[in-house]
Coordinates of C-alpha atoms and ligand atoms in Angstrom, one line a residue:
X1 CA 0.0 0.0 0.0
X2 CA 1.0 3.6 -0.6
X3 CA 0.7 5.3 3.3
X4 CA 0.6 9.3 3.3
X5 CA 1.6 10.6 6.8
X6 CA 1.1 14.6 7.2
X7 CA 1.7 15.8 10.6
X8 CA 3.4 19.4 12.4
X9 CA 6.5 18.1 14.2
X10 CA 8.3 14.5 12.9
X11 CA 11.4 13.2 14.3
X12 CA 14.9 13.8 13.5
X13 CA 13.8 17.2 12.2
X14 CA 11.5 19.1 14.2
X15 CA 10.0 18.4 18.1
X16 CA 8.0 19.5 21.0
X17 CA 6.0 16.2 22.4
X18 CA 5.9 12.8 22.0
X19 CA 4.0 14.0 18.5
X20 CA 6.9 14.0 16.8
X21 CA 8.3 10.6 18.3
X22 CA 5.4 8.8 17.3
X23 CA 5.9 10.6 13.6
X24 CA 9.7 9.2 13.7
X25 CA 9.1 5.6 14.5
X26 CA 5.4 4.6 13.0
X27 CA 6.4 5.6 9.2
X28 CA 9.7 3.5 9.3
X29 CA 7.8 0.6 11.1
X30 CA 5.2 0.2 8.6
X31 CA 7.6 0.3 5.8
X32 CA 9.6 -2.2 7.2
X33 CA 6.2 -4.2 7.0
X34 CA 6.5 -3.6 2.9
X35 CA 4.6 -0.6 2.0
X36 CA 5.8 2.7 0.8
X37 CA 5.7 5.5 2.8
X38 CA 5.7 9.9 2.6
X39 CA 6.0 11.7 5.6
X40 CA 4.9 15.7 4.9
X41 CA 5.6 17.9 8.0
X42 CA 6.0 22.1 6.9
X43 CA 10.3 23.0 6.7
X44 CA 11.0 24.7 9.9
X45 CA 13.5 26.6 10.7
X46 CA 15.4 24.4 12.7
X47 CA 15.4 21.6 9.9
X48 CA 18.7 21.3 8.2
X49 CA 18.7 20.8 4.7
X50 CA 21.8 19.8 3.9
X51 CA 22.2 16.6 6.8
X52 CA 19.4 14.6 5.2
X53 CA 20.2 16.5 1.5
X54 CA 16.8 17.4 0.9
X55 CA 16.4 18.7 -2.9
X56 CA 13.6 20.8 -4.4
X57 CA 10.7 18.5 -6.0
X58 CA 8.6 21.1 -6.8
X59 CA 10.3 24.8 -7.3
X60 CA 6.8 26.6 -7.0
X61 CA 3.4 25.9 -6.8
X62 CA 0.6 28.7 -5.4
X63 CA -2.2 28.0 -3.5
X64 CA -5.2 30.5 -2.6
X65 CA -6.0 31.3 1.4
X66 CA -8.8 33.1 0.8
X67 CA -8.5 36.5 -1.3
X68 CA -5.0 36.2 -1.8
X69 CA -2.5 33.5 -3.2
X70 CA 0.4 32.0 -1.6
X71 CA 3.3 30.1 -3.4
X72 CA 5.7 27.9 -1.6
X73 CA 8.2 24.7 -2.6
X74 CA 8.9 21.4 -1.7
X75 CA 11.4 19.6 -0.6
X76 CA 12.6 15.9 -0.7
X77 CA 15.1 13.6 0.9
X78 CA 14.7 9.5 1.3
X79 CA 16.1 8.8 4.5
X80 CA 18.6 6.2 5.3
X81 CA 16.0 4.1 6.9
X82 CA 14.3 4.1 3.5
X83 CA 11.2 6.8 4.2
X84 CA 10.3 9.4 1.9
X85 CA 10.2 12.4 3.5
X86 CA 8.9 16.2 1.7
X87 CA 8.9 19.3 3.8
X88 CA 6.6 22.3 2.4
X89 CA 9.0 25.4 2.2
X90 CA 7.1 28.8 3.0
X91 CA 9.4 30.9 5.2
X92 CA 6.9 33.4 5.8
X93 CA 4.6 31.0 7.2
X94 CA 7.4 28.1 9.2
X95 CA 10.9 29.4 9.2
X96 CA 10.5 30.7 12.7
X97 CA 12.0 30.0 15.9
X98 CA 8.8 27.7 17.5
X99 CA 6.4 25.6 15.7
X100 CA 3.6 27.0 16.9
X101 CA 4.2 30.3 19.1
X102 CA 6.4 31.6 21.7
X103 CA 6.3 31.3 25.4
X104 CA 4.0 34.0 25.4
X105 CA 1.2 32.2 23.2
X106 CA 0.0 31.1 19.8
X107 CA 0.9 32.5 16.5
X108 CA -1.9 34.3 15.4
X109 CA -1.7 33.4 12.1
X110 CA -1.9 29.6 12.9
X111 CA -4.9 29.4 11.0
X112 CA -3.1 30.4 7.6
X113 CA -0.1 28.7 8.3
X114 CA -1.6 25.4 8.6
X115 CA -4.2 25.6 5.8
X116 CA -1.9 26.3 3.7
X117 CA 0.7 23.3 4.6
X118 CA -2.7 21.5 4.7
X119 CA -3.6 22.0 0.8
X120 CA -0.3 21.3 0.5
X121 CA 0.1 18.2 1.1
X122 CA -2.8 17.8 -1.2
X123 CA -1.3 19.1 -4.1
X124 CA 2.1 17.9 -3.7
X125 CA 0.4 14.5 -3.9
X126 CA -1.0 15.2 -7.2
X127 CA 1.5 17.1 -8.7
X128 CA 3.8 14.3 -8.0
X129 CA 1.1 11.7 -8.6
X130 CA 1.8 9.7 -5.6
X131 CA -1.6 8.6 -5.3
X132 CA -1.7 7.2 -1.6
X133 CA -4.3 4.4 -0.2
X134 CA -4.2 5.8 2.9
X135 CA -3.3 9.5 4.4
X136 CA -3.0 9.3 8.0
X137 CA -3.3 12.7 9.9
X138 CA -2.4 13.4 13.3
X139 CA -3.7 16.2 15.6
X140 CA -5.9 19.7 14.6
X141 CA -2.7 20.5 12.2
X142 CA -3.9 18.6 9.7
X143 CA -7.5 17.6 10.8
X144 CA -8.7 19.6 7.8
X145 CA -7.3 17.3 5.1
X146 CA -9.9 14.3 5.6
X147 CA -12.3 17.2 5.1
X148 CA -10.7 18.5 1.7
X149 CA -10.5 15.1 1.1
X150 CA -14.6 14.8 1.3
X151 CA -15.1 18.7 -0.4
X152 CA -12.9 20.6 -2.3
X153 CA -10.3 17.9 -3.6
X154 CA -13.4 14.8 -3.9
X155 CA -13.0 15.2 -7.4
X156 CA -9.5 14.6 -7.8
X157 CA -9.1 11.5 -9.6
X158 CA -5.8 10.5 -7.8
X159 CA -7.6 10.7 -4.4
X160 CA -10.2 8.4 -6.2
X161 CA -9.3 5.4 -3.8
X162 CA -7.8 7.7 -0.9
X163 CA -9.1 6.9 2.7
X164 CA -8.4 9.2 5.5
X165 CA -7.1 7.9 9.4
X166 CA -7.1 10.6 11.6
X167 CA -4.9 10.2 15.2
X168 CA -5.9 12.1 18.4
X169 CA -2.5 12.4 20.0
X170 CA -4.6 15.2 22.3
X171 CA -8.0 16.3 22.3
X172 CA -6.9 19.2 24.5
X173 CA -5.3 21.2 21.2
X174 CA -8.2 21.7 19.1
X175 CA -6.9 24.6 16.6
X176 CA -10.2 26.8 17.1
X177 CA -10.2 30.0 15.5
X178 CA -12.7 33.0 14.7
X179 CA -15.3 32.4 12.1
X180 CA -13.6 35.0 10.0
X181 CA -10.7 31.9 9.3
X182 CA -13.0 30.3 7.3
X183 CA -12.4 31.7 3.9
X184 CA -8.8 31.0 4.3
X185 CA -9.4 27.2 4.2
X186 CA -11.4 27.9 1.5
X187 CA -14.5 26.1 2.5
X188 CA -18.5 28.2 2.0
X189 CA -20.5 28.8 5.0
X190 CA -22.3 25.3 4.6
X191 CA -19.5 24.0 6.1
X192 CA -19.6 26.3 9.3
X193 CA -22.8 24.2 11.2
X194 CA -22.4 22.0 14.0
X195 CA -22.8 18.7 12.8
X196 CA -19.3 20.1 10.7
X197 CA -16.6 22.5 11.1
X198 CA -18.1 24.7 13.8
X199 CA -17.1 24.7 17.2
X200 CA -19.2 26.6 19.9
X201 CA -18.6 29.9 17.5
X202 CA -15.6 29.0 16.1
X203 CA -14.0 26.9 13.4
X204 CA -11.9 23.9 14.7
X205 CA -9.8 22.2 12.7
X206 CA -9.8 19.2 14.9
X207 CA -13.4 18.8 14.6
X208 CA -13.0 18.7 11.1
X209 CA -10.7 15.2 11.7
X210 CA -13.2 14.0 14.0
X211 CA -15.9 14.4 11.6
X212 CA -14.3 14.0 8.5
X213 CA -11.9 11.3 8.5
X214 CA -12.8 7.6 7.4
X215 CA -11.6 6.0 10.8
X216 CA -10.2 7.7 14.3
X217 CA -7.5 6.4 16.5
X218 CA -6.0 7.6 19.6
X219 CA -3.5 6.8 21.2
X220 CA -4.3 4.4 24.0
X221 CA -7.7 2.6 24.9
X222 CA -8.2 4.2 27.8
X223 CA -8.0 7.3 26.3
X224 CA -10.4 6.1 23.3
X225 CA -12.8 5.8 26.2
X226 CA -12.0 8.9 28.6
X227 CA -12.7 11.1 25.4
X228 CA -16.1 9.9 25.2
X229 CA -17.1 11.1 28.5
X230 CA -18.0 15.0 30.1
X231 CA -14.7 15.4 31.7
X232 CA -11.8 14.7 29.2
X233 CA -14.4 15.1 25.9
X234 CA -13.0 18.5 26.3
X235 CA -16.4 19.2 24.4
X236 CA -16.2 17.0 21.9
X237 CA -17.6 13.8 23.9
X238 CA -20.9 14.4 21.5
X239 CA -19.1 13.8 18.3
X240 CA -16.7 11.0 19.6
X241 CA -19.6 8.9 21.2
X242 CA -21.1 9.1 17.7
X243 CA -18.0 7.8 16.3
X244 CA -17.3 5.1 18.7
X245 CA -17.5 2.0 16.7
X246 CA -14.7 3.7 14.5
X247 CA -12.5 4.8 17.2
X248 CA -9.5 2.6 17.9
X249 CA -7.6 3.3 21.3
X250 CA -3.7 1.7 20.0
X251 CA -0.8 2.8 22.4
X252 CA 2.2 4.3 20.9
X253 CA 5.6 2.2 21.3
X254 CA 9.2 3.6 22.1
X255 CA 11.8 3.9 19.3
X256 CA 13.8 0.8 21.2
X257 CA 17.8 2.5 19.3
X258 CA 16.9 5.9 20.3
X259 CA 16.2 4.6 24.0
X260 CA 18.9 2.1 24.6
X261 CA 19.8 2.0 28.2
X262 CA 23.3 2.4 29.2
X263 CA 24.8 -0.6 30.9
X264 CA 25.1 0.5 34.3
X265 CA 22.3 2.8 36.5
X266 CA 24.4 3.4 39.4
X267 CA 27.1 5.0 37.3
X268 CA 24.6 7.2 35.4
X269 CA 22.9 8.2 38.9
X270 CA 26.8 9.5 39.8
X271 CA 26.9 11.4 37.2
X272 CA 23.5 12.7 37.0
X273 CA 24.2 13.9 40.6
X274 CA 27.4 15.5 40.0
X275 CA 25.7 17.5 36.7
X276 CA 23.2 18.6 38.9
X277 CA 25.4 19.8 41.9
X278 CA 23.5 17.4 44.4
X279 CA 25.0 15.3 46.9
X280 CA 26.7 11.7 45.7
X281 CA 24.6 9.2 47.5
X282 CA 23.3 6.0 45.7
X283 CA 21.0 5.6 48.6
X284 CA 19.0 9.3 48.4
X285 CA 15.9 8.7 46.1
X286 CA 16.3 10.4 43.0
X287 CA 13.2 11.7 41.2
X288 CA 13.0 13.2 38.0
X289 CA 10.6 15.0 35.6
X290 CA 10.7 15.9 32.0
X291 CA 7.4 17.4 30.5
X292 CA 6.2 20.4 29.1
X293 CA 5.3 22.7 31.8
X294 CA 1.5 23.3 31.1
X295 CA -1.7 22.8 33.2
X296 CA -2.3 19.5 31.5
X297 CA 0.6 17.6 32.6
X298 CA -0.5 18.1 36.4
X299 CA 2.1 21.3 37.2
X300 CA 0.0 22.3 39.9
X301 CA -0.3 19.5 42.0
X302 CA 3.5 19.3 41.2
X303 CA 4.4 22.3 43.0
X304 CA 3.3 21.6 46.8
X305 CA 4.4 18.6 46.6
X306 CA 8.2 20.0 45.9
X307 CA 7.8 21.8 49.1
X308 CA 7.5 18.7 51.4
X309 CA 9.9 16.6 49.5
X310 CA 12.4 19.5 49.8
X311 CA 11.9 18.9 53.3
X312 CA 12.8 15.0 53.0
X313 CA 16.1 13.7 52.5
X314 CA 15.2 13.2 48.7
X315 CA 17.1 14.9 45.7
X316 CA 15.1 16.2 42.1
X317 CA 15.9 17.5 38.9
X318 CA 13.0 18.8 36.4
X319 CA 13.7 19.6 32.6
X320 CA 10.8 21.5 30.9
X321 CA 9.9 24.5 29.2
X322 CA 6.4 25.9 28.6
X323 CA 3.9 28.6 30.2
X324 CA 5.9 31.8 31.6
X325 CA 3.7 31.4 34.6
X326 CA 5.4 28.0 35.9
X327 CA 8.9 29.3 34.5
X328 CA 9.0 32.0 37.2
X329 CA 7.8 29.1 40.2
X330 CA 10.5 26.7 39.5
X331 CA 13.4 29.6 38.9
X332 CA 12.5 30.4 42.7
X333 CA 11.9 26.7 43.5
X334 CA 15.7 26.5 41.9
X335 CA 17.2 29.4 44.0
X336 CA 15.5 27.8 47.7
X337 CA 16.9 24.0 47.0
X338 CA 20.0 24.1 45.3
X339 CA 22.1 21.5 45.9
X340 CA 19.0 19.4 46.7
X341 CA 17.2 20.3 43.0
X342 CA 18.6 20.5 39.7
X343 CA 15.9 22.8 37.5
X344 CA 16.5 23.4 33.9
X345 CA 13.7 25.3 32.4
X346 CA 15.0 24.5 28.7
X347 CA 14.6 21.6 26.0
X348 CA 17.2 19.4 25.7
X349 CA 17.3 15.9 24.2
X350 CA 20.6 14.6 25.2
X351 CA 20.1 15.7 29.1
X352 CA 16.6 14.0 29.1
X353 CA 18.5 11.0 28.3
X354 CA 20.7 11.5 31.4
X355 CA 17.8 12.2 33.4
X356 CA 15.3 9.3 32.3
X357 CA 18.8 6.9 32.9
X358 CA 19.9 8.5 35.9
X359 CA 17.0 9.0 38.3
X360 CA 15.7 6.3 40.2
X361 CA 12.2 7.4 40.0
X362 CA 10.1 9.5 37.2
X363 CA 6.7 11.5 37.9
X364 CA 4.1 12.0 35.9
X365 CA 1.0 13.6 37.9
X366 CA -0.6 14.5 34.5
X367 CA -4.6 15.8 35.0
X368 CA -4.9 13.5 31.5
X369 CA -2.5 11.6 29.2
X370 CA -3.3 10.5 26.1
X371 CA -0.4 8.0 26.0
X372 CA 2.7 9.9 26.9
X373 CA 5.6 8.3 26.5
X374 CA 7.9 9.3 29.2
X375 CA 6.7 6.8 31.6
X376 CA 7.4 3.8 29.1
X377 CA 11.1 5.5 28.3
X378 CA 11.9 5.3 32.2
X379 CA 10.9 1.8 32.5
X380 CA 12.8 1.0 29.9
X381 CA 15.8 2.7 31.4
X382 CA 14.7 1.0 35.1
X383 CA 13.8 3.9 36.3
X384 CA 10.1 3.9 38.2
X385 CA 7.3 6.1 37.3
X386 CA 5.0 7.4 39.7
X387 CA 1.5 8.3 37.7
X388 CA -1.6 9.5 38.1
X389 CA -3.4 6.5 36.7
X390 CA -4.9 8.2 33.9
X391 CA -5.0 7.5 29.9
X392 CA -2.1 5.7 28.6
X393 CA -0.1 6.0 32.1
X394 CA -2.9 3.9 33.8
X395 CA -2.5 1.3 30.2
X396 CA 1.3 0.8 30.6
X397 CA 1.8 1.0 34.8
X398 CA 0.7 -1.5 36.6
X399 CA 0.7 -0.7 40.8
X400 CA 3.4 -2.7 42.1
X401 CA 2.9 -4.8 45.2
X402 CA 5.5 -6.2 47.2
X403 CA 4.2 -8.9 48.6
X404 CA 3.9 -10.6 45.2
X405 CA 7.0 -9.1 43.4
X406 CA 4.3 -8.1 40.5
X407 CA 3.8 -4.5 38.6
X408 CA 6.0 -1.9 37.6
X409 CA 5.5 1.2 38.9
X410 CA 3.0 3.6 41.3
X411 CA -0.6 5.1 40.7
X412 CA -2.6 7.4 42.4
X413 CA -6.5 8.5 41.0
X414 CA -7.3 11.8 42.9
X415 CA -5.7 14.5 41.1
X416 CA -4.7 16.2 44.5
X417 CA -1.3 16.8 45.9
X418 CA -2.0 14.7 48.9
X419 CA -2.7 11.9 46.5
X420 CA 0.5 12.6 44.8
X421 CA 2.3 12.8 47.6
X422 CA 1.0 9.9 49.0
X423 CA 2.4 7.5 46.1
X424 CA 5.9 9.3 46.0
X425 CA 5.8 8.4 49.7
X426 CA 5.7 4.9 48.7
X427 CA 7.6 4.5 46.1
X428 CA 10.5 5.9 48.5
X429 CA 9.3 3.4 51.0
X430 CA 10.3 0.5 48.5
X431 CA 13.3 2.3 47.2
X432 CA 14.4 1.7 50.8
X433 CA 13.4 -2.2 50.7
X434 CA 16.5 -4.0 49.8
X435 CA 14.3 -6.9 48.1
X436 CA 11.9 -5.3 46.3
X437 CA 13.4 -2.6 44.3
X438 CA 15.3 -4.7 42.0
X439 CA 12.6 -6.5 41.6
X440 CA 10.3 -3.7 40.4
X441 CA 13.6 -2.6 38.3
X442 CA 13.8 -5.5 37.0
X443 CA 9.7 -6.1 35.9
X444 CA 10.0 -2.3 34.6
X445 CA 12.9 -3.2 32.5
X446 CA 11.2 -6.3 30.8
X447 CA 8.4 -4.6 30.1
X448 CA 7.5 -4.6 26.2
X449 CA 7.1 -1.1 24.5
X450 CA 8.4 -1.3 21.2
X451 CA 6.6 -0.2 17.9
X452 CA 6.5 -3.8 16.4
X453 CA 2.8 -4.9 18.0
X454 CA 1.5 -1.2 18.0
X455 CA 2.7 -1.1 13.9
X456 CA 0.5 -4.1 13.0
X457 CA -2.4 -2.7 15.0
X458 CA -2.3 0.1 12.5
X459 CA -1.7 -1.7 9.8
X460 CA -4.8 -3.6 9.9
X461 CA -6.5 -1.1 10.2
X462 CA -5.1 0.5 6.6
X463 CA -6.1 -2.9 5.4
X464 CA -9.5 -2.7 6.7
X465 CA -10.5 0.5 5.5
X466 CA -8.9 -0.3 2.0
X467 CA -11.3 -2.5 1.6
X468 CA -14.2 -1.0 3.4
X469 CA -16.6 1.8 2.9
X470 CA -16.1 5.1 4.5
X471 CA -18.1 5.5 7.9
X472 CA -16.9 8.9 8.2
X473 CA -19.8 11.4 10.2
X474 CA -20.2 13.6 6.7
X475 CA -19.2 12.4 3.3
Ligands
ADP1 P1 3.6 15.3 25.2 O1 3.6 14.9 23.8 O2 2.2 15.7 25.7 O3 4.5 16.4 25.5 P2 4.7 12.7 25.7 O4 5.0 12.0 27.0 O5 3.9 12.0 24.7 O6 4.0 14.1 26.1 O7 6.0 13.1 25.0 C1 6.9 14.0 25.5 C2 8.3 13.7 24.9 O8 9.1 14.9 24.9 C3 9.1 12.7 25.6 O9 9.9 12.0 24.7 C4 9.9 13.5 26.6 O10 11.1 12.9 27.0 C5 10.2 14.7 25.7 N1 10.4 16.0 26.4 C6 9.5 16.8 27.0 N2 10.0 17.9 27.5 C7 11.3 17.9 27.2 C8 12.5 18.7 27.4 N3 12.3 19.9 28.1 N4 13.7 18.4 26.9 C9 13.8 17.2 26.3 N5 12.8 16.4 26.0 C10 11.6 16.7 26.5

């Protein structure tokens, strides 16, 4: 089959989230399963050309947003691990330094900026005449394509056969924006109703996925059901419990060479204790965290819970960036524990490694998690999460109890502190057991997390709807 992936960050060029992991590793793992694959993200600034040796495919084509047109160019480089992959060149619209805004907020020309990679995609396909079975879009980025797919482009002969998959990676980024946008994409009015594009006012491109596209994933089964309800529907919970019997929960997998654990943990704890000015102690607990710093990620309940472990012989280090807001608490959080924390309010790949191979446990007190992917890195790496059991965490944790040696890591429900708390507590309690620990490091390190099972999920899928009728909400 010819598989189309268009997404907004893809691994090794471009990152903020686990978005773009997933984007690295799925492509490559369903070519190695035979099929030929395209991966589409926009060029960014921070892509370099010349290391993959991208070449122009196509030196100009224009598209119209809506009174004016905009030209761009593609690029295209085959990787060494065999994938196709074509950036769409506008510098106006991507060579900046985010992906999506600043510290400070959204672009405000997000909506132009990804219609117009959008469309794209579209006609880079049939320029080129790459005529895909499948295009699978991920996130509100591109939720707009199994929409042009069904309007503007329907008549297309080369997207004759084309069926759409659109991936949830989170519900929480919807890409809303002011009626006004809705020229740009080019779509009439009839388009702007609630059983379609509109959004409580607005326009939302995500809706337009969840609507649109032939079948809807997400990224773990828990999450496939969360969405459906009131509290993580994030509004949508109407249009996703219509769409249940084509909503698939499948949990991402971990690219197994990028995250190779080192041989020995107690030498990367030294040295992840020495980076971080703390004191040299194998037998201080040392917890880590590595997320974006938004609400969604469970920041808040974070924060009081630094004060009483500050007050425990337990060292920390945190590496995120994100909202201002939480910047300024951990700079002060920094400046009152140094030598007990290590804060780095910056994005940094290789020290994440260091951290995730170092620490002895990982937290993740997310309000909601799609997947994430952080907690199936630092069991890989033997290092324990602690997690609010929620989405994917609660799909790839299992409590661990020491009276039977069994599970890998530490839940808590109640998003509170006090619940938080109450697992770190624990997990420090069994750091301290002799017995068990290496037994949970050793259950956490055999866990299975790689693409291979999560690749042929998907691929049936692709299969399926190749040979099935579209069961999309509007056709
Ligand atoms: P999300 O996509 O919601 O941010 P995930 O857990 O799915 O959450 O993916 C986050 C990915 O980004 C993980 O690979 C994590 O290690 C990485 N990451 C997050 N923040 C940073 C940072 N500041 N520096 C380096 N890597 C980071």
């Amino acid at each position: 089959m010819k598989i189309v992936y268009a997404a907004s960050e893809v691994l090794p060029f471009a990152k903020t989230g686990g978005l773009a992991d997933v984007l690295g590793a799925l492509p490559y793992e369903i070519h190695l399963l035979g099929h030929e694959i395209s991966v589409f993200m926009p060029r960014y600034k921070c892509v370099n050309l010349e290391k993959w040796k991208f070449t122009p495919v196509i030196d100009r084509f224009e598209i119209p947003l809506g009174t004016e047109k905009e030209s761009g160019r593609v690029f295209k480089a085959t990787l060494p691990n065999g994938v196709d992959a074509y950036l769409i060149d506008h510098p106006e619209f991507f060579m900046r330094d985010g992906l999506y805004g600043t510290a400070l907020g959204d672009y405000p020309d997000n909506d132009r900026r990804f219609a117009f990679f959008q469309k794209a995609v579209l006609e880079t396909l049939d320029a080129l005449n790459l005529k895909p079975d499948i295009i699978h879009c991920h996130d509100w980025q591109t939720g707009l394509i199994p929409v042009y797919l069904k309007t503007l482009y329907s008549s297309r002969p080369i997207f004759k056969k084309t069926k759409s998959v659109f991936t949830i990676h989170n519900l929480g980024y919807q890409g809303n924006f002011p009626p006004d946008s809705l020229p740009i994409t080019g779509f009439g009015w009839e388009l702007f109703k609630l059983e379609k594009l509109e959004f409580y006012g607005k326009i939302s491109f995500l809706k337009g996925g969840l609507v649109y596209s032939d079948l809807l994933t997400t990224v773990s089964e828990r999450y496939a059901k969360e969405i459906q309800t009131k509290e993580f529907g994030c509004g949508l919970e109407g249009v996703l419990s219509k769409r249940r019997d084509t909503l698939y929960g499948i949990v991402n997998g971990i690219d197994y060479e990028e995250w190779d654990p080192v041989p020995s943990k107690s030498a990367s704890k030294t040295e992840l204790q020495k980076e971080n000015g703390l004191k040299v102690d194998p037998k201080i607990p040392l917890l880590g965290i590595i997320s974006r710093l938004v609400d969604q990620k469970g920041i808040d309940i974070l924060i009081p819970v630094l004060e009483e472990i500050s007050r425990s012989e337990i060292q920390f280090v945190l590496l995120g960036t994100g909202e201002e807001k939480y910047h300024q608490v951990f700079r002060d959080v920094a400046k009152k524990n140094r030598g007990k924390f290590g804060i780095h309010i910056l994005f940094d790949a290789g020290m994440a490694k260091r951290i995730y191979s170092g620490c002895d446990m990982m937290l993740f007190p997310s309000y909601y998690e799609p997947c994430g992917l952080g907690q199936m890195i630092a069991l890989r790496f033997g290092t324990i999460p602690v997690a609010r059991a929620t989405g994917g965490l609660a799909d790839t944790i299992q409590e661990f109890h020491p009276e039977t040696g069994q599970g890998t890591g530490f839940l808590f429900e109640e998003y509170t502190s006090d619940a938080f708390l109450g697992a770190v507590k624990k997990s420090v309690l069994v750091f301290q057991q002799e017995k068990s620990w290496p037994r949970l490091v050793k259950n956490a390190m055999e866990a299975d997390f790689s693409w291979t099972a999560s690749a042929k999920k998907y691929l049936q899928i692709y299969e399926m709807m190749a040979h099935t009728k579209s069961r999309s909400l509007e056709k």
